[in-house]
Amino acid sequence: MQKKGTLSGFYKSGVISEDAIDVLDVEYLAQISIGRQRFIVSLDTGSSDFWIPDISCSVCSKQHRFNASRSLHYVENGQKWAIQYGLGNAQGFLGNDTLYIFGENSTRLDIPKTIFGQATFIDPHFQEAGFDGMLGLAFPSLSQFQALPPIYNAFQQGLLDEPIFTVYLQKRGNLNDVPGGVFTYGGLDTEHCSTEIDYHPLSRSTYYQFTIDSVSFSGGTTGVGISGPWETISDTGTSFMYGPTKIVTQFAKMVGATLNE
């Protein structure tokens, strides 16, 4: 078998599965390493850039911080960046290094020449978030760095079998830092998901954006619903279903919910 990438331990034919860390069913995180330094990152299909705090970040005292002098493969870039998320923002400069993704059964995927952000500032939301940085899984067209996201980079370098990844998230309830799902890169997660894929066309290739025609709720003896269409995204970095106030108010009314202020 011809190897498609550098994996330590058991080589899985260009497919690697990474355990997710469930934080109260609100955050799904993973441990990665870059420059031989380990970090906890949010795995985010709602963004495309990978960043972690830099050693120069004075407000990042609760996070692990990247020290370029400890890396064997670091290449300075220096380009400035700033990203505004739905909640929170960060800014800093770019670097280039080898990213390591840790899989099951002691496997590891090495992705050389990964462009990443070294944050010199993160706002209070990220300071208290319980993770170090973000690893974006959306399309390159959404990248504020104008760089290939790590998983796209891995496939382009021939490290993965297929240009797909599978997300399996568990509901663990009021538990903190427990195993809570699997992200599988380069193939399907046939252990937790169906072996068949039901494809749905995307309306834009930035986020994973698609059109939904209606939403319905079932319960009791009858079901209720509301017709669209609406544009929506599938976002592993967002904890809730949300939308325009008018539509969400209609949803709440149909299911008998009241606003908790």
Short mmCIF file of C-alpha atoms in Angstrom, two decimals:
data_model
loop_
_atom_site.label_atom_id
_atom_site.label_comp_id
_atom_site.label_asym_id
_atom_site.label_seq_id
_atom_site.Cartn_x
_atom_site.Cartn_y
_atom_site.Cartn_z
CA MET A 1 0.00 0.00 0.00
CA GLN A 2 1.38 3.39 -0.98
CA LYS A 3 1.33 5.83 1.89
CA LYS A 4 -0.51 9.08 1.26
CA GLY A 5 0.88 10.92 4.27
CA THR A 6 2.98 10.83 7.39
CA LEU A 7 1.18 9.01 10.17
CA SER A 8 2.71 7.60 13.30
CA GLY A 9 1.37 4.36 14.74
CA PHE A 10 -1.26 2.46 12.75
CA TYR A 11 -1.68 3.86 9.25
CA LYS A 12 -5.34 4.06 8.20
CA SER A 13 -5.16 4.49 4.43
CA GLY A 14 -5.43 8.27 4.33
CA VAL A 15 -8.38 8.45 6.77
CA ILE A 16 -8.00 9.61 10.37
CA SER A 17 -10.60 9.97 13.13
CA GLU A 18 -10.16 12.54 15.89
CA ASP A 19 -12.11 12.34 19.16
CA ALA A 20 -14.09 15.43 20.09
CA ILE A 21 -14.16 16.81 23.64
CA ASP A 22 -17.73 17.67 24.70
CA VAL A 23 -18.16 20.66 27.00
CA LEU A 24 -21.76 20.69 28.28
CA ASP A 25 -23.05 19.97 24.74
CA VAL A 26 -22.14 23.59 23.95
CA GLU A 27 -18.56 23.27 22.68
CA TYR A 28 -16.90 20.44 20.75
CA LEU A 29 -13.14 20.71 21.00
CA ALA A 30 -10.04 18.72 20.06
CA GLN A 31 -6.39 18.54 20.98
CA ILE A 32 -3.87 19.39 18.26
CA SER A 33 -0.18 20.21 18.17
CA ILE A 34 1.80 22.73 16.16
CA GLY A 35 5.48 23.44 16.58
CA ARG A 36 5.63 20.53 19.06
CA GLN A 37 3.26 22.44 21.37
CA ARG A 38 -0.22 21.22 22.27
CA PHE A 39 -3.41 23.27 22.14
CA ILE A 40 -7.16 22.78 22.57
CA VAL A 41 -9.12 24.20 19.61
CA SER A 42 -12.74 24.59 18.63
CA LEU A 43 -13.51 22.58 15.47
CA ASP A 44 -15.56 25.08 13.49
CA THR A 45 -17.39 24.48 10.21
CA GLY A 46 -18.53 28.11 10.40
CA SER A 47 -15.07 29.55 9.69
CA SER A 48 -12.01 28.69 7.62
CA ASP A 49 -8.98 29.90 9.55
CA PHE A 50 -6.75 28.25 12.13
CA TRP A 51 -5.30 30.39 14.91
CA ILE A 52 -3.88 30.01 18.40
CA PRO A 53 -2.55 32.56 20.93
CA ASP A 54 1.03 33.72 20.50
CA ILE A 55 3.48 34.05 23.39
CA SER A 56 3.27 37.83 22.90
CA CYS A 57 -0.48 37.91 23.73
CA SER A 58 -0.68 39.68 27.09
CA VAL A 59 -4.43 38.96 27.56
CA CYS A 60 -4.11 35.22 26.85
CA SER A 61 -3.06 34.16 30.35
CA LYS A 62 -5.76 31.46 30.52
CA GLN A 63 -4.69 29.91 27.20
CA HIS A 64 -1.69 27.92 26.04
CA ARG A 65 0.50 30.21 23.95
CA PHE A 66 2.68 29.44 20.93
CA ASN A 67 6.42 29.99 21.20
CA ALA A 68 8.06 29.98 17.77
CA SER A 69 11.53 29.44 19.28
CA ARG A 70 10.47 25.96 20.44
CA SER A 71 9.50 24.81 16.93
CA LEU A 72 11.73 22.89 14.51
CA HIS A 73 9.77 23.79 11.37
CA TYR A 74 8.43 27.30 11.98
CA VAL A 75 8.69 29.78 9.10
CA GLU A 76 7.96 33.42 9.76
CA ASN A 77 5.27 35.09 7.66
CA GLY A 78 4.33 38.27 9.50
CA GLN A 79 1.16 39.18 7.57
CA LYS A 80 -1.36 40.89 9.85
CA TRP A 81 -4.92 39.55 10.30
CA ALA A 82 -8.09 40.31 12.23
CA ILE A 83 -11.28 38.21 12.43
CA GLN A 84 -14.70 39.15 13.80
CA TYR A 85 -16.87 36.14 14.70
CA GLY A 86 -20.54 36.09 15.67
CA LEU A 87 -19.26 36.24 19.24
CA GLY A 88 -15.74 37.42 19.83
CA ASN A 89 -12.80 38.66 17.78
CA ALA A 90 -9.09 38.06 17.52
CA GLN A 91 -6.11 39.56 15.71
CA GLY A 92 -2.43 38.93 15.20
CA PHE A 93 0.04 37.85 12.51
CA LEU A 94 0.58 34.73 10.38
CA GLY A 95 3.15 31.96 10.63
CA ASN A 96 3.86 28.66 8.86
CA ASP A 97 4.50 25.35 10.63
CA THR A 98 3.58 21.64 10.75
CA LEU A 99 0.18 20.85 12.25
CA TYR A 100 -0.35 17.51 14.00
CA ILE A 101 -3.84 16.00 14.35
CA PHE A 102 -4.12 13.13 16.82
CA GLY A 103 -6.35 10.22 15.86
CA GLU A 104 -7.60 7.00 17.37
CA ASN A 105 -5.32 4.01 18.00
CA SER A 106 -2.26 6.29 18.39
CA THR A 107 -2.47 7.57 14.80
CA ARG A 108 -1.32 11.04 13.89
CA LEU A 109 -1.72 13.11 10.74
CA ASP A 110 1.13 15.54 10.03
CA ILE A 111 0.23 18.51 7.82
CA PRO A 112 3.37 20.46 6.88
CA LYS A 113 3.27 24.00 5.50
CA THR A 114 0.17 24.95 7.48
CA ILE A 115 -0.50 28.69 7.52
CA PHE A 116 -1.89 29.67 10.92
CA GLY A 117 -2.64 32.74 12.93
CA GLN A 118 -0.61 33.76 15.96
CA ALA A 119 -3.04 35.84 17.99
CA THR A 120 -1.63 38.84 19.81
CA PHE A 121 -5.11 39.80 21.07
CA ILE A 122 -8.32 37.90 21.83
CA ASP A 123 -11.38 39.59 23.28
CA PRO A 124 -12.97 38.62 26.64
CA HIS A 125 -15.31 36.08 25.02
CA PHE A 126 -12.35 34.00 23.83
CA GLN A 127 -10.38 34.64 27.02
CA GLU A 128 -13.14 32.85 28.97
CA ALA A 129 -14.10 30.30 26.31
CA GLY A 130 -12.21 27.33 27.78
CA PHE A 131 -10.19 26.63 24.63
CA ASP A 132 -7.07 28.11 23.09
CA GLY A 133 -8.01 28.84 19.49
CA MET A 134 -10.06 27.98 16.42
CA LEU A 135 -9.58 25.40 13.65
CA GLY A 136 -11.80 26.35 10.73
CA LEU A 137 -13.27 23.64 8.48
CA ALA A 138 -15.25 25.76 6.00
CA PHE A 139 -14.33 26.63 2.41
CA PRO A 140 -11.12 28.49 1.40
CA SER A 141 -13.25 31.32 -0.04
CA LEU A 142 -14.22 32.26 3.54
CA SER A 143 -10.62 32.50 4.76
CA GLN A 144 -9.61 35.86 6.18
CA PHE A 145 -6.00 34.68 5.87
CA GLN A 146 -6.49 33.98 2.15
CA ALA A 147 -4.94 30.58 2.85
CA LEU A 148 -6.00 26.96 2.53
CA PRO A 149 -7.72 25.65 5.67
CA PRO A 150 -5.70 22.80 7.23
CA ILE A 151 -7.90 19.93 6.01
CA TYR A 152 -7.96 21.32 2.45
CA ASN A 153 -4.19 21.69 2.67
CA ALA A 154 -3.85 18.06 3.80
CA PHE A 155 -5.89 16.78 0.85
CA GLN A 156 -4.01 18.96 -1.64
CA GLN A 157 -0.73 17.47 -0.36
CA GLY A 158 -2.09 13.94 -0.90
CA LEU A 159 -2.35 13.14 2.80
CA LEU A 160 -6.04 12.14 2.74
CA ASP A 161 -7.97 9.70 0.57
CA GLU A 162 -11.05 11.79 -0.21
CA PRO A 163 -11.94 15.51 -0.01
CA ILE A 164 -14.59 14.90 2.64
CA PHE A 165 -14.91 14.80 6.40
CA THR A 166 -17.58 13.37 8.69
CA VAL A 167 -18.88 14.98 11.88
CA TYR A 168 -20.47 12.88 14.62
CA LEU A 169 -21.52 14.80 17.75
CA GLN A 170 -22.93 13.20 20.88
CA LYS A 171 -25.33 14.64 23.44
CA ARG A 172 -23.71 14.09 26.85
CA GLY A 173 -25.78 16.49 28.92
CA ASN A 174 -24.39 18.43 31.87
CA LEU A 175 -20.89 16.94 31.64
CA ASN A 176 -17.63 18.80 31.13
CA ASP A 177 -14.54 17.71 29.17
CA VAL A 178 -15.83 14.24 28.27
CA PRO A 179 -15.57 12.29 24.98
CA GLY A 180 -18.43 13.53 22.86
CA GLY A 181 -18.07 12.64 19.21
CA VAL A 182 -15.68 12.05 16.34
CA PHE A 183 -14.39 14.14 13.43
CA THR A 184 -13.21 11.88 10.59
CA TYR A 185 -10.99 13.41 7.90
CA GLY A 186 -10.53 11.91 4.44
CA GLY A 187 -13.47 9.51 4.50
CA LEU A 188 -16.75 8.42 6.07
CA ASP A 189 -17.26 7.52 9.70
CA THR A 190 -19.10 4.27 9.04
CA GLU A 191 -18.99 3.27 12.71
CA HIS A 192 -21.30 6.08 13.85
CA CYS A 193 -22.93 7.24 10.60
CA SER A 194 -24.72 5.66 7.67
CA THR A 195 -22.65 4.17 4.86
CA GLU A 196 -24.86 6.06 2.39
CA ILE A 197 -24.61 9.79 1.76
CA ASP A 198 -27.73 11.84 0.99
CA TYR A 199 -26.25 14.81 -0.85
CA HIS A 200 -27.93 18.21 -0.64
CA PRO A 201 -26.76 21.03 -2.93
CA LEU A 202 -25.08 24.04 -1.34
CA SER A 203 -26.36 27.48 -2.24
CA ARG A 204 -22.93 29.02 -1.52
CA SER A 205 -19.46 27.55 -1.10
CA THR A 206 -18.29 29.72 1.77
CA TYR A 207 -20.00 28.32 4.84
CA TYR A 208 -21.81 25.01 4.41
CA GLN A 209 -24.85 27.00 3.28
CA PHE A 210 -28.03 25.48 1.89
CA THR A 211 -31.72 26.24 1.41
CA ILE A 212 -34.44 24.78 3.64
CA ASP A 213 -38.06 24.85 2.48
CA SER A 214 -39.85 24.57 5.82
CA VAL A 215 -39.52 23.74 9.50
CA SER A 216 -42.02 21.60 11.38
CA PHE A 217 -42.48 20.53 14.98
CA SER A 218 -44.26 17.40 16.12
CA GLY A 219 -45.78 16.66 19.48
CA GLY A 220 -49.06 15.63 20.97
CA THR A 221 -51.63 14.65 18.38
CA THR A 222 -50.75 17.16 15.65
CA GLY A 223 -47.69 18.73 14.14
CA VAL A 224 -47.12 22.40 13.30
CA GLY A 225 -44.82 24.04 10.83
CA ILE A 226 -43.85 27.16 8.94
CA SER A 227 -42.87 27.48 5.29
CA GLY A 228 -39.72 29.13 3.97
CA PRO A 229 -37.59 29.06 1.99
CA TRP A 230 -34.61 30.23 4.07
CA GLU A 231 -30.87 30.21 3.69
CA THR A 232 -29.12 28.45 6.56
CA ILE A 233 -25.69 27.10 7.51
CA SER A 234 -24.49 24.00 9.35
CA ASP A 235 -22.06 25.26 11.98
CA THR A 236 -20.29 23.08 14.55
CA GLY A 237 -18.93 26.19 16.26
CA THR A 238 -22.41 27.53 17.08
CA SER A 239 -24.23 26.18 20.12
CA PHE A 240 -27.82 27.07 19.23
CA MET A 241 -30.33 27.20 16.41
CA TYR A 242 -31.00 30.86 15.70
CA GLY A 243 -32.46 33.11 13.02
CA PRO A 244 -34.30 36.39 12.37
CA THR A 245 -36.41 37.55 15.32
CA LYS A 246 -39.68 37.44 13.36
CA ILE A 247 -39.21 33.80 12.35
CA VAL A 248 -37.90 32.63 15.73
CA THR A 249 -40.88 34.34 17.42
CA GLN A 250 -43.20 32.33 15.17
CA PHE A 251 -41.40 29.11 16.09
CA ALA A 252 -41.71 29.91 19.79
CA LYS A 253 -45.42 30.64 19.49
CA MET A 254 -46.09 27.37 17.68
CA VAL A 255 -44.44 25.25 20.36
CA GLY A 256 -45.77 27.26 23.30
CA ALA A 257 -42.39 28.63 24.39
CA THR A 258 -41.91 31.87 26.31
CA LEU A 259 -38.95 34.24 26.17
CA ASN A 260 -36.49 33.88 29.03
CA GLU A 261 -34.84 37.26 29.52
#
